[in-house]
C-alpha atoms as a printed R data frame, in Angstrom:
    type eleno elety resid chain resno       x      y       z
1   ATOM     1    CA   UNK     A     1   0.000  0.000   0.000
2   ATOM     2    CA   UNK     A     2   1.383  3.399  -1.010
3   ATOM     3    CA   UNK     A     3   1.041  6.363   1.358
4   ATOM     4    CA   UNK     A     4   2.117  9.939   0.594
5   ATOM     5    CA   UNK     A     5   2.950 12.020   3.668
6   ATOM     6    CA   UNK     A     6   3.041 15.812   3.311
7   ATOM     7    CA   UNK     A     7   4.400 17.594   6.366
8   ATOM     8    CA   UNK     A     8   4.860 21.274   7.146
9   ATOM     9    CA   UNK     A     9   7.827 20.240   9.297
10  ATOM    10    CA   UNK     A    10  10.645 17.725   8.918
11  ATOM    11    CA   UNK     A    11  10.009 14.684  11.147
12  ATOM    12    CA   UNK     A    12  12.673 14.582  13.872
13  ATOM    13    CA   UNK     A    13  13.177 12.497  17.003
14  ATOM    14    CA   UNK     A    14  12.844 15.553  19.262
15  ATOM    15    CA   UNK     A    15  10.842 18.727  18.654
16  ATOM    16    CA   UNK     A    16  12.951 21.419  16.968
17  ATOM    17    CA   UNK     A    17  11.040 24.679  17.351
18  ATOM    18    CA   UNK     A    18   7.833 23.031  16.109
19  ATOM    19    CA   UNK     A    19   5.853 19.801  16.709
20  ATOM    20    CA   UNK     A    20   8.226 17.674  14.631
21  ATOM    21    CA   UNK     A    21   8.480 14.620  16.908
22  ATOM    22    CA   UNK     A    22   4.916 13.326  16.494
23  ATOM    23    CA   UNK     A    23   5.235 12.525  12.753
24  ATOM    24    CA   UNK     A    24   8.685 11.055  13.405
25  ATOM    25    CA   UNK     A    25   7.347  8.558  15.941
26  ATOM    26    CA   UNK     A    26   4.426  7.569  13.701
27  ATOM    27    CA   UNK     A    27   6.624  7.178  10.615
28  ATOM    28    CA   UNK     A    28   9.217  5.262  12.606
29  ATOM    29    CA   UNK     A    29   6.590  2.672  13.495
30  ATOM    30    CA   UNK     A    30   4.756  1.977  10.259
31  ATOM    31    CA   UNK     A    31   2.782 -1.192   9.646
32  ATOM    32    CA   UNK     A    32   4.155 -3.901   7.386
33  ATOM    33    CA   UNK     A    33   3.708 -3.563   3.617
34  ATOM    34    CA   UNK     A    34   3.459  0.248   3.649
35  ATOM    35    CA   UNK     A    35   5.515  2.238   1.145
36  ATOM    36    CA   UNK     A    36   5.896  5.797   2.434
37  ATOM    37    CA   UNK     A    37   6.792  8.781   0.248
38  ATOM    38    CA   UNK     A    38   7.622 11.800   2.417
39  ATOM    39    CA   UNK     A    39   7.264 15.416   1.244
40  ATOM    40    CA   UNK     A    40   8.261 18.034   3.806
41  ATOM    41    CA   UNK     A    41   9.005 21.725   4.188
42  ATOM    42    CA   UNK     A    42  12.514 22.294   5.599
43  ATOM    43    CA   UNK     A    43  13.433 23.675   9.009
44  ATOM    44    CA   UNK     A    44  15.949 26.485   9.472
45  ATOM    45    CA   UNK     A    45  19.545 25.834   8.435
46  ATOM    46    CA   UNK     A    46  20.756 25.359  12.022
47  ATOM    47    CA   UNK     A    47  18.774 22.103  12.204
48  ATOM    48    CA   UNK     A    48  19.940 20.681   8.849
49  ATOM    49    CA   UNK     A    49  22.277 18.098  10.347
50  ATOM    50    CA   UNK     A    50  19.666 16.880  12.855
51  ATOM    51    CA   UNK     A    51  16.979 16.665  10.165
52  ATOM    52    CA   UNK     A    52  19.205 14.752   7.757
53  ATOM    53    CA   UNK     A    53  20.278 12.287  10.447
54  ATOM    54    CA   UNK     A    54  16.770 11.648  11.794
55  ATOM    55    CA   UNK     A    55  15.041 11.305   8.412
56  ATOM    56    CA   UNK     A    56  17.704  8.817   7.280
57  ATOM    57    CA   UNK     A    57  16.612  6.523  10.127
58  ATOM    58    CA   UNK     A    58  12.992  6.354   8.974
59  ATOM    59    CA   UNK     A    59  11.687  3.446   6.837
60  ATOM    60    CA   UNK     A    60  10.764  5.599   3.832
61  ATOM    61    CA   UNK     A    61  10.578  4.715   0.146
62  ATOM    62    CA   UNK     A    62  11.418  8.250  -0.992
63  ATOM    63    CA   UNK     A    63  11.994 11.727   0.446
64  ATOM    64    CA   UNK     A    64  11.306 15.084  -1.208
65  ATOM    65    CA   UNK     A    65  12.133 18.445   0.371
66  ATOM    66    CA   UNK     A    66   9.569 21.073  -0.622
67  ATOM    67    CA   UNK     A    67  10.453 24.651  -1.511
68  ATOM    68    CA   UNK     A    68   8.032 27.521  -0.968
69  ATOM    69    CA   UNK     A    69   7.650 29.941  -3.898
70  ATOM    70    CA   UNK     A    70  10.492 32.476  -4.078
71  ATOM    71    CA   UNK     A    71   8.673 34.876  -6.407
72  ATOM    72    CA   UNK     A    72   7.565 37.922  -4.385
73  ATOM    73    CA   UNK     A    73   4.397 38.427  -6.423
74  ATOM    74    CA   UNK     A    74   3.336 34.829  -5.796
75  ATOM    75    CA   UNK     A    75   4.096 35.249  -2.095
76  ATOM    76    CA   UNK     A    76   1.977 38.400  -1.958
77  ATOM    77    CA   UNK     A    77  -0.866 36.634  -3.763
78  ATOM    78    CA   UNK     A    78  -0.754 33.717  -1.293
79  ATOM    79    CA   UNK     A    79  -0.899 36.100   1.684
80  ATOM    80    CA   UNK     A    80  -3.686 38.144   0.065
81  ATOM    81    CA   UNK     A    81  -5.755 35.030  -0.580
82  ATOM    82    CA   UNK     A    82  -5.203 33.860   2.990
83  ATOM    83    CA   UNK     A    83  -6.363 37.228   4.373
84  ATOM    84    CA   UNK     A    84  -9.395 37.154   2.090
85  ATOM    85    CA   UNK     A    85 -10.430 33.758   3.475
86  ATOM    86    CA   UNK     A    86  -9.558 35.027   6.978
87  ATOM    87    CA   UNK     A    87  -7.466 31.976   7.834
88  ATOM    88    CA   UNK     A    88  -4.576 31.779  10.334
89  ATOM    89    CA   UNK     A    89  -1.128 32.896   9.071
90  ATOM    90    CA   UNK     A    90   0.252 29.352   9.250
91  ATOM    91    CA   UNK     A    91  -1.830 28.341   6.225
92  ATOM    92    CA   UNK     A    92   0.001 30.852   4.005
93  ATOM    93    CA   UNK     A    93   3.401 29.518   5.081
94  ATOM    94    CA   UNK     A    94   2.823 26.117   3.471
95  ATOM    95    CA   UNK     A    95   1.027 26.645   0.139
96  ATOM    96    CA   UNK     A    96   0.321 23.816  -2.321
97  ATOM    97    CA   UNK     A    97   3.409 23.158  -4.461
98  ATOM    98    CA   UNK     A    98   2.465 22.322  -8.057
99  ATOM    99    CA   UNK     A    99   5.437 20.059  -8.798
100 ATOM   100    CA   UNK     A   100   4.908 18.030  -5.627
101 ATOM   101    CA   UNK     A   101   1.176 17.628  -6.272
102 ATOM   102    CA   UNK     A   102   1.871 16.434  -9.819
103 ATOM   103    CA   UNK     A   103   4.391 13.912  -8.523
104 ATOM   104    CA   UNK     A   104   2.002 12.679  -5.819
105 ATOM   105    CA   UNK     A   105  -0.911 12.258  -8.219
106 ATOM   106    CA   UNK     A   106   1.251 10.421 -10.757
107 ATOM   107    CA   UNK     A   107   2.295  7.955  -8.048
108 ATOM   108    CA   UNK     A   108  -1.403  7.148  -7.376
109 ATOM   109    CA   UNK     A   109  -1.150  6.742  -3.592
110 ATOM   110    CA   UNK     A   110  -3.709  4.636  -1.727
111 ATOM   111    CA   UNK     A   111  -3.748  7.192   1.094
112 ATOM   112    CA   UNK     A   112  -2.400 10.687   1.824
113 ATOM   113    CA   UNK     A   113  -1.544 12.124   5.259
114 ATOM   114    CA   UNK     A   114  -1.304 15.911   5.676
115 ATOM   115    CA   UNK     A   115   0.423 17.235   8.815
116 ATOM   116    CA   UNK     A   116  -0.772 19.515  10.336
117 ATOM   117    CA   UNK     A   117  -4.102 21.237   9.511
118 ATOM   118    CA   UNK     A   118  -2.289 24.256   8.007
119 ATOM   119    CA   UNK     A   119  -1.992 22.110   4.852
120 ATOM   120    CA   UNK     A   120  -5.765 22.077   4.348
121 ATOM   121    CA   UNK     A   121  -5.453 23.956   1.023
122 ATOM   122    CA   UNK     A   122  -3.624 20.968  -0.479
123 ATOM   123    CA   UNK     A   123  -6.690 18.714  -0.250
124 ATOM   124    CA   UNK     A   124  -8.560 19.888  -3.358
125 ATOM   125    CA   UNK     A   125  -5.551 19.233  -5.615
126 ATOM   126    CA   UNK     A   126  -4.891 15.655  -4.479
127 ATOM   127    CA   UNK     A   127  -6.440 12.753  -6.390
128 ATOM   128    CA   UNK     A   128  -7.030 10.293  -3.573
129 ATOM   129    CA   UNK     A   129 -10.112  8.931  -1.823
130 ATOM   130    CA   UNK     A   130  -8.416  8.440   1.566
131 ATOM   131    CA   UNK     A   131  -6.948 11.689   2.906
132 ATOM   132    CA   UNK     A   132  -6.127 12.321   6.558
133 ATOM   133    CA   UNK     A   133  -5.400 15.730   8.098
134 ATOM   134    CA   UNK     A   134  -3.768 15.859  11.526
135 ATOM   135    CA   UNK     A   135  -5.145 18.718  13.567
136 ATOM   136    CA   UNK     A   136  -3.204 17.502  16.625
137 ATOM   137    CA   UNK     A   137  -5.141 19.918  18.867
138 ATOM   138    CA   UNK     A   138  -8.297 21.889  18.147
139 ATOM   139    CA   UNK     A   139  -6.943 25.372  17.474
140 ATOM   140    CA   UNK     A   140 -10.334 26.828  18.427
141 ATOM   141    CA   UNK     A   141 -10.247 25.130  21.833
142 ATOM   142    CA   UNK     A   142  -6.692 26.359  22.294
143 ATOM   143    CA   UNK     A   143  -7.620 29.980  21.539
144 ATOM   144    CA   UNK     A   144 -10.661 29.838  23.814
145 ATOM   145    CA   UNK     A   145  -8.538 28.578  26.697
146 ATOM   146    CA   UNK     A   146  -5.783 31.108  26.042
147 ATOM   147    CA   UNK     A   147  -8.344 33.914  26.230
148 ATOM   148    CA   UNK     A   148  -9.956 32.505  29.363
149 ATOM   149    CA   UNK     A   149  -6.913 31.368  31.342
150 ATOM   150    CA   UNK     A   150  -4.007 33.437  29.971
151 ATOM   151    CA   UNK     A   151  -2.357 35.915  32.308
152 ATOM   152    CA   UNK     A   152  -3.529 39.086  30.535
153 ATOM   153    CA   UNK     A   153  -3.095 42.645  31.791
154 ATOM   154    CA   UNK     A   154  -4.355 44.832  28.937
155 ATOM   155    CA   UNK     A   155  -6.782 44.553  26.022
156 ATOM   156    CA   UNK     A   156  -3.886 45.174  23.625
157 ATOM   157    CA   UNK     A   157  -2.250 41.959  24.856
158 ATOM   158    CA   UNK     A   158  -5.317 39.786  24.403
159 ATOM   159    CA   UNK     A   159  -6.844 41.297  21.228
160 ATOM   160    CA   UNK     A   160  -4.663 39.245  18.788
161 ATOM   161    CA   UNK     A   161  -6.069 36.089  20.389
162 ATOM   162    CA   UNK     A   162  -9.615 37.054  19.390
163 ATOM   163    CA   UNK     A   163  -8.413 37.465  15.802
164 ATOM   164    CA   UNK     A   164  -6.750 34.035  15.886
165 ATOM   165    CA   UNK     A   165  -9.900 32.526  17.383
166 ATOM   166    CA   UNK     A   166 -11.929 33.846  14.442
167 ATOM   167    CA   UNK     A   167  -9.359 32.643  11.899
168 ATOM   168    CA   UNK     A   168  -9.032 29.182  13.434
169 ATOM   169    CA   UNK     A   169 -12.814 28.871  13.600
170 ATOM   170    CA   UNK     A   170 -12.895 29.572   9.853
171 ATOM   171    CA   UNK     A   171 -10.181 26.967   9.255
172 ATOM   172    CA   UNK     A   172 -11.928 24.233  11.242
173 ATOM   173    CA   UNK     A   173 -15.238 25.022   9.531
174 ATOM   174    CA   UNK     A   174 -13.481 24.777   6.159
175 ATOM   175    CA   UNK     A   175 -11.876 21.486   7.153
176 ATOM   176    CA   UNK     A   176 -15.340 20.196   8.010
177 ATOM   177    CA   UNK     A   177 -16.483 20.713   4.404
178 ATOM   178    CA   UNK     A   178 -13.683 18.589   2.943
179 ATOM   179    CA   UNK     A   179 -13.780 14.824   2.232
180 ATOM   180    CA   UNK     A   180 -11.068 13.973   4.764
181 ATOM   181    CA   UNK     A   181 -10.557 12.315   8.126
182 ATOM   182    CA   UNK     A   182  -9.160 14.406  10.980
183 ATOM   183    CA   UNK     A   183  -6.689 13.048  13.547
184 ATOM   184    CA   UNK     A   184  -6.273 14.661  16.985
185 ATOM   185    CA   UNK     A   185  -4.394 13.872  20.206
186 ATOM   186    CA   UNK     A   186  -7.063 15.206  22.581
187 ATOM   187    CA   UNK     A   187 -10.545 13.965  23.450
188 ATOM   188    CA   UNK     A   188 -11.883 17.421  24.285
189 ATOM   189    CA   UNK     A   189 -10.248 18.649  21.076
190 ATOM   190    CA   UNK     A   190 -12.268 16.119  19.071
191 ATOM   191    CA   UNK     A   191 -15.477 17.252  20.782
192 ATOM   192    CA   UNK     A   192 -14.741 20.934  20.160
193 ATOM   193    CA   UNK     A   193 -13.836 20.286  16.514
194 ATOM   194    CA   UNK     A   194 -17.069 18.322  16.000
195 ATOM   195    CA   UNK     A   195 -19.040 21.246  17.429
196 ATOM   196    CA   UNK     A   196 -17.283 23.879  15.298
197 ATOM   197    CA   UNK     A   197 -17.240 21.899  12.043
198 ATOM   198    CA   UNK     A   198 -20.669 20.311  12.605
199 ATOM   199    CA   UNK     A   199 -19.100 17.004  11.596
200 ATOM   200    CA   UNK     A   200 -19.645 14.617  14.543
201 ATOM   201    CA   UNK     A   201 -17.874 11.626  12.962
202 ATOM   202    CA   UNK     A   202 -15.025 13.166  10.960
203 ATOM   203    CA   UNK     A   203 -12.370 13.410  13.687
204 ATOM   204    CA   UNK     A   204 -10.857 10.643  15.796
205 ATOM   205    CA   UNK     A   205  -8.579 10.538  18.848
206 ATOM   206    CA   UNK     A   206  -5.320  8.626  19.125
207 ATOM   207    CA   UNK     A   207  -3.149  8.833  22.283
208 ATOM   208    CA   UNK     A   208   0.032 10.832  21.834
209 ATOM   209    CA   UNK     A   209   3.239  8.739  21.752
210 ATOM   210    CA   UNK     A   210   5.885  9.453  24.345
211 ATOM   211    CA   UNK     A   211   9.279 10.561  23.073
212 ATOM   212    CA   UNK     A   212  12.555  8.731  23.582
213 ATOM   213    CA   UNK     A   213  13.577  8.691  27.229
214 ATOM   214    CA   UNK     A   214  16.488  7.792  29.503
215 ATOM   215    CA   UNK     A   215  15.354  6.161  32.790
216 ATOM   216    CA   UNK     A   216  15.959  8.161  35.968
217 ATOM   217    CA   UNK     A   217  19.463  7.862  37.390
218 ATOM   218    CA   UNK     A   218  18.335  7.374  41.008
219 ATOM   219    CA   UNK     A   219  15.190  6.890  43.111
220 ATOM   220    CA   UNK     A   220  13.431  8.972  45.735
221 ATOM   221    CA   UNK     A   221  14.331  6.439  48.434
222 ATOM   222    CA   UNK     A   222  18.055  6.411  47.581
223 ATOM   223    CA   UNK     A   223  18.834  8.714  50.541
224 ATOM   224    CA   UNK     A   224  20.071 11.499  48.323
225 ATOM   225    CA   UNK     A   225  21.532 14.640  49.810
226 ATOM   226    CA   UNK     A   226  18.950 16.709  47.900
227 ATOM   227    CA   UNK     A   227  16.218 15.691  45.461
228 ATOM   228    CA   UNK     A   228  16.342 17.453  42.081
229 ATOM   229    CA   UNK     A   229  13.138 19.181  40.940
230 ATOM   230    CA   UNK     A   230  12.848 20.125  37.274
231 ATOM   231    CA   UNK     A   231  11.163 23.033  35.504
232 ATOM   232    CA   UNK     A   232  11.399 23.044  31.696
233 ATOM   233    CA   UNK     A   233   9.717 24.430  28.603
234 ATOM   234    CA   UNK     A   234  10.025 28.167  29.273
235 ATOM   235    CA   UNK     A   235   9.014 30.544  32.013
236 ATOM   236    CA   UNK     A   236   7.495 33.455  30.138
237 ATOM   237    CA   UNK     A   237   4.984 31.810  27.802
238 ATOM   238    CA   UNK     A   238   1.222 32.282  27.791
239 ATOM   239    CA   UNK     A   239   0.918 28.612  28.718
240 ATOM   240    CA   UNK     A   240   2.112 29.118  32.304
241 ATOM   241    CA   UNK     A   241  -0.176 32.094  32.975
242 ATOM   242    CA   UNK     A   242   0.371 33.143  36.594
243 ATOM   243    CA   UNK     A   243   0.909 29.565  37.825
244 ATOM   244    CA   UNK     A   244   4.712 29.691  37.788
245 ATOM   245    CA   UNK     A   245   4.874 32.951  39.749
246 ATOM   246    CA   UNK     A   246   2.493 31.587  42.365
247 ATOM   247    CA   UNK     A   247   4.455 28.338  42.681
248 ATOM   248    CA   UNK     A   248   7.782 30.154  43.057
249 ATOM   249    CA   UNK     A   249   6.280 32.395  45.748
250 ATOM   250    CA   UNK     A   250   5.047 29.346  47.665
251 ATOM   251    CA   UNK     A   251   8.522 27.805  47.454
252 ATOM   252    CA   UNK     A   252  10.070 31.018  48.754
253 ATOM   253    CA   UNK     A   253   7.675 31.058  51.713
254 ATOM   254    CA   UNK     A   254   8.596 27.461  52.593
255 ATOM   255    CA   UNK     A   255  12.332 27.807  51.872
256 ATOM   256    CA   UNK     A   256  13.360 27.030  55.445
257 ATOM   257    CA   UNK     A   257  11.556 23.668  55.365
258 ATOM   258    CA   UNK     A   258  12.279 22.732  51.756
259 ATOM   259    CA   UNK     A   259  15.767 24.016  50.857
260 ATOM   260    CA   UNK     A   260  17.658 21.376  52.925
261 ATOM   261    CA   UNK     A   261  15.912 18.596  50.981
262 ATOM   262    CA   UNK     A   262  15.330 19.867  47.425
263 ATOM   263    CA   UNK     A   263  17.342 21.550  44.677
264 ATOM   264    CA   UNK     A   264  16.159 22.903  41.321
265 ATOM   265    CA   UNK     A   265  17.081 22.447  37.676
266 ATOM   266    CA   UNK     A   266  15.666 24.901  35.117
267 ATOM   267    CA   UNK     A   267  15.952 24.060  31.400
268 ATOM   268    CA   UNK     A   268  14.767 26.624  28.856
269 ATOM   269    CA   UNK     A   269  14.460 30.379  28.461
270 ATOM   270    CA   UNK     A   270  12.525 32.831  30.594
271 ATOM   271    CA   UNK     A   271  13.543 31.481  33.996
272 ATOM   272    CA   UNK     A   272  16.158 34.122  34.860
273 ATOM   273    CA   UNK     A   273  14.247 35.955  37.594
274 ATOM   274    CA   UNK     A   274  12.654 32.801  39.035
275 ATOM   275    CA   UNK     A   275  15.919 30.942  39.552
276 ATOM   276    CA   UNK     A   276  17.489 34.041  41.125
277 ATOM   277    CA   UNK     A   277  14.567 34.391  43.535
278 ATOM   278    CA   UNK     A   278  15.072 30.796  44.685
279 ATOM   279    CA   UNK     A   279  18.845 31.220  45.014
280 ATOM   280    CA   UNK     A   280  18.362 34.328  47.129
281 ATOM   281    CA   UNK     A   281  16.413 32.405  49.776
282 ATOM   282    CA   UNK     A   282  18.917 29.555  50.035
283 ATOM   283    CA   UNK     A   283  17.970 26.974  47.398
284 ATOM   284    CA   UNK     A   284  20.576 25.226  45.264
285 ATOM   285    CA   UNK     A   285  19.710 26.057  41.648
286 ATOM   286    CA   UNK     A   286  21.109 25.113  38.234
287 ATOM   287    CA   UNK     A   287  19.894 26.977  35.149
288 ATOM   288    CA   UNK     A   288  20.625 26.109  31.508
289 ATOM   289    CA   UNK     A   289  18.835 27.535  28.480
290 ATOM   290    CA   UNK     A   290  19.706 24.674  26.137
291 ATOM   291    CA   UNK     A   291  20.904 21.076  26.403
292 ATOM   292    CA   UNK     A   292  22.101 18.921  23.522
293 ATOM   293    CA   UNK     A   293  20.450 15.800  24.925
294 ATOM   294    CA   UNK     A   294  17.205 16.690  26.713
295 ATOM   295    CA   UNK     A   295  16.317 13.062  27.527
296 ATOM   296    CA   UNK     A   296  19.592 12.514  29.338
297 ATOM   297    CA   UNK     A   297  19.488 15.896  31.076
298 ATOM   298    CA   UNK     A   298  16.079 15.357  32.674
299 ATOM   299    CA   UNK     A   299  16.981 11.853  33.886
300 ATOM   300    CA   UNK     A   300  18.905 13.587  36.694
301 ATOM   301    CA   UNK     A   301  15.623 14.884  38.134
302 ATOM   302    CA   UNK     A   302  13.173 12.919  40.284
303 ATOM   303    CA   UNK     A   303  10.315 15.424  40.356
304 ATOM   304    CA   UNK     A   304   9.023 17.764  37.650
305 ATOM   305    CA   UNK     A   305   6.553 20.591  38.219
306 ATOM   306    CA   UNK     A   306   4.226 21.463  35.335
307 ATOM   307    CA   UNK     A   307   2.726 24.951  35.889
308 ATOM   308    CA   UNK     A   308   0.431 24.796  32.866
309 ATOM   309    CA   UNK     A   309  -2.401 27.329  33.013
310 ATOM   310    CA   UNK     A   310  -3.385 26.920  29.358
311 ATOM   311    CA   UNK     A   311  -3.288 23.756  27.316
312 ATOM   312    CA   UNK     A   312  -4.954 21.498  24.770
313 ATOM   313    CA   UNK     A   313  -4.137 18.126  23.289
314 ATOM   314    CA   UNK     A   314  -1.302 16.264  24.999
315 ATOM   315    CA   UNK     A   315   1.880 17.717  26.473
316 ATOM   316    CA   UNK     A   316   4.895 15.917  25.017
317 ATOM   317    CA   UNK     A   317   7.244 17.051  27.794
318 ATOM   318    CA   UNK     A   318   4.867 15.691  30.442
319 ATOM   319    CA   UNK     A   319   4.701 12.309  28.702
320 ATOM   320    CA   UNK     A   320   8.475 12.198  28.392
321 ATOM   321    CA   UNK     A   321   9.020 13.016  32.069
322 ATOM   322    CA   UNK     A   322   6.550 10.381  33.236
323 ATOM   323    CA   UNK     A   323   8.053  7.734  30.938
324 ATOM   324    CA   UNK     A   324  11.462  8.625  32.375
325 ATOM   325    CA   UNK     A   325  10.178  7.751  35.855
326 ATOM   326    CA   UNK     A   326   9.930 11.310  37.160
327 ATOM   327    CA   UNK     A   327   7.167 12.142  39.654
328 ATOM   328    CA   UNK     A   328   4.820 14.692  38.084
329 ATOM   329    CA   UNK     A   329   3.193 17.573  39.950
330 ATOM   330    CA   UNK     A   330   0.936 19.798  37.886
331 ATOM   331    CA   UNK     A   331  -2.369 21.278  36.833
332 ATOM   332    CA   UNK     A   332  -5.319 19.507  35.263
333 ATOM   333    CA   UNK     A   333  -4.297 20.744  31.807
334 ATOM   334    CA   UNK     A   334  -0.786 19.316  32.277
335 ATOM   335    CA   UNK     A   335  -2.031 15.731  32.433
336 ATOM   336    CA   UNK     A   336  -4.957 16.032  30.021
337 ATOM   337    CA   UNK     A   337  -5.273 13.100  27.575
338 ATOM   338    CA   UNK     A   338  -2.647 11.025  29.369
339 ATOM   339    CA   UNK     A   339  -3.962  7.643  30.491
340 ATOM   340    CA   UNK     A   340  -3.106  7.975  34.178
341 ATOM   341    CA   UNK     A   341  -5.026  8.876  37.331
342 ATOM   342    CA   UNK     A   342  -4.487 11.683  39.887
343 ATOM   343    CA   UNK     A   343  -3.454 10.472  43.330
344 ATOM   344    CA   UNK     A   344  -2.465  7.130  41.850
345 ATOM   345    CA   UNK     A   345   0.081  8.145  39.216
346 ATOM   346    CA   UNK     A   346   0.756 11.852  39.756
347 ATOM   347    CA   UNK     A   347   0.073 14.801  42.065
348 ATOM   348    CA   UNK     A   348  -2.659 17.120  40.823
349 ATOM   349    CA   UNK     A   349  -2.626 20.565  42.392
350 ATOM   350    CA   UNK     A   350  -5.877 22.476  42.783
351 ATOM   351    CA   UNK     A   351  -4.058 25.762  43.342
352 ATOM   352    CA   UNK     A   352  -0.461 26.529  42.337
353 ATOM   353    CA   UNK     A   353   0.206 27.594  45.936
354 ATOM   354    CA   UNK     A   354  -0.325 23.976  47.020
355 ATOM   355    CA   UNK     A   355   2.934 22.825  45.411
356 ATOM   356    CA   UNK     A   356   5.084 23.689  48.447
357 ATOM   357    CA   UNK     A   357   2.908 21.575  50.750
358 ATOM   358    CA   UNK     A   358   2.892 18.806  48.103
359 ATOM   359    CA   UNK     A   359   6.693 18.740  48.273
360 ATOM   360    CA   UNK     A   360   6.680 18.597  52.068
361 ATOM   361    CA   UNK     A   361   4.379 15.595  51.808
362 ATOM   362    CA   UNK     A   362   6.719 13.937  49.296
363 ATOM   363    CA   UNK     A   363   9.674 14.462  51.650
364 ATOM   364    CA   UNK     A   364   7.811 12.701  54.466
365 ATOM   365    CA   UNK     A   365   6.514  9.817  52.305
366 ATOM   366    CA   UNK     A   366   9.269  9.009  49.820
367 ATOM   367    CA   UNK     A   367   8.309  5.367  49.249
368 ATOM   368    CA   UNK     A   368   4.654  6.241  48.564
369 ATOM   369    CA   UNK     A   369   5.599  8.761  45.885
370 ATOM   370    CA   UNK     A   370   8.318  6.573  44.428
371 ATOM   371    CA   UNK     A   371   5.632  3.946  43.812
372 ATOM   372    CA   UNK     A   372   3.385  6.635  42.314
373 ATOM   373    CA   UNK     A   373   6.089  7.646  39.827
374 ATOM   374    CA   UNK     A   374   6.739  3.982  38.976
375 ATOM   375    CA   UNK     A   375   3.029  3.418  38.333
376 ATOM   376    CA   UNK     A   376   2.857  6.384  35.952
377 ATOM   377    CA   UNK     A   377   5.988  5.249  34.114
378 ATOM   378    CA   UNK     A   378   4.565  1.769  33.497
379 ATOM   379    CA   UNK     A   379   1.240  3.121  32.215
380 ATOM   380    CA   UNK     A   380   2.790  5.768  29.956
381 ATOM   381    CA   UNK     A   381   5.366  3.356  28.538
382 ATOM   382    CA   UNK     A   382   2.497  0.983  27.716
383 ATOM   383    CA   UNK     A   383  -0.495  3.139  26.709
384 ATOM   384    CA   UNK     A   384   1.598  5.840  25.022
385 ATOM   385    CA   UNK     A   385   4.409  3.778  23.548
386 ATOM   386    CA   UNK     A   386   5.280  4.868  19.992
387 ATOM   387    CA   UNK     A   387   4.745  1.303  18.767
388 ATOM   388    CA   UNK     A   388   1.268  0.995  20.290
389 ATOM   389    CA   UNK     A   389  -0.060  4.463  19.459
390 ATOM   390    CA   UNK     A   390   1.343  4.327  15.925
391 ATOM   391    CA   UNK     A   391  -0.415  1.016  15.335
392 ATOM   392    CA   UNK     A   392  -3.693  2.618  16.446
393 ATOM   393    CA   UNK     A   393  -3.021  5.561  14.133
394 ATOM   394    CA   UNK     A   394  -2.334  3.467  11.039
395 ATOM   395    CA   UNK     A   395  -5.249  1.129  11.724
396 ATOM   396    CA   UNK     A   396  -7.711  4.002  12.078
397 ATOM   397    CA   UNK     A   397  -6.281  5.922   9.115
398 ATOM   398    CA   UNK     A   398  -6.148  2.974   6.743
399 ATOM   399    CA   UNK     A   399  -9.149  1.145   8.238
400 ATOM   400    CA   UNK     A   400  -7.251 -2.028   9.018
401 ATOM   401    CA   UNK     A   401  -8.617 -4.471  11.603
402 ATOM   402    CA   UNK     A   402 -11.548 -2.161  12.323
403 ATOM   403    CA   UNK     A   403 -13.164 -4.238  15.059
404 ATOM   404    CA   UNK     A   404  -9.917 -4.913  16.888
405 ATOM   405    CA   UNK     A   405  -8.977 -1.237  16.726
406 ATOM   406    CA   UNK     A   406 -12.365 -0.124  18.060
407 ATOM   407    CA   UNK     A   407 -12.055 -2.423  21.076
408 ATOM   408    CA   UNK     A   408  -8.516 -1.208  21.790
409 ATOM   409    CA   UNK     A   409  -9.560  2.460  21.745
410 ATOM   410    CA   UNK     A   410 -12.552  1.876  24.016
411 ATOM   411    CA   UNK     A   411 -10.421  0.093  26.606
412 ATOM   412    CA   UNK     A   412  -7.711  2.739  26.408
413 ATOM   413    CA   UNK     A   413 -10.107  5.637  26.939
414 ATOM   414    CA   UNK     A   414 -11.576  3.908  30.010
415 ATOM   415    CA   UNK     A   415  -8.234  3.785  31.852
């Protein structure tokens, strides 16, 4: 069976400034007897070596790097058309490429996968009865949550989000008129998309695969001098809202009780002031903006705090931490669409201020929370393994073993 894959991003083992790891994991775990032709838009030059290395590992029949039009008049026309349809800017970045479409149609693929939904404009040019578009998350749900839960101070800050909400609503309505399937990694995202597009059966949910991981280097009960707590992903994004500030303040208030037992590792940008605040009250803190091997770097930690005020779909960094064996502490959005249970597999905070008391409880019950982290790791490595989730994806996309697949999904969603 021949499948053409058209991606706005090069598939790579780890995300490189965009959601590039999801297609990598799915393509790295294809079903038998699939011939995959990959067409992708390139990343920036600084990632060329990574992209080349990672794509060479994938079981692909052919690879074609796409080039956006260089002609300025064509570029202006594409942007004008996008504004006229009132679609999000991302759609204009990845326009249909005539040469690629001709090549795809000549190859007569049995199925075509477009990743992500910004490639919607390609659909009408492709001669294929089985086309899948990955939305990943519902962009409309994302915008609604950003507006509701983002840490906004002025109307000028929030007004662009209303524009994006309108544009993404138009895009999801347009997607609903097309003869395609829609793949998402969030249950609430599927429900929101069905409501917006008025297509109750077009979209389906597949659990997000975890990324490659390195198991934790020690355990909570190993009588360590200090337990390493990780923050990663960035400290000044809309996604953290005011949660990070409130958590840091609670840690400062409890510094006398916590600093002898815990130390902090920050990975990513935007943490400058937060790590200084913790240092100033006596905590041991390490701060790095970039690591070459993220999987190995986080394996030094035993706890990770996820101050996520805004979120949709599934959080790849949360999955990776849990698979590593790290104890997760976070908001409801942090663990959304991950097949684990609060109190059994992770610590769910009701208020960000509760994190300090959560850590005191961990200190006094190390074995209990070590078992909690182990439980989460087992479930994530099973229910979100790249092999398992990719098999679900290909079965649903290509309609293979329908009855078996349906039973698997029902059981998975129950857990």
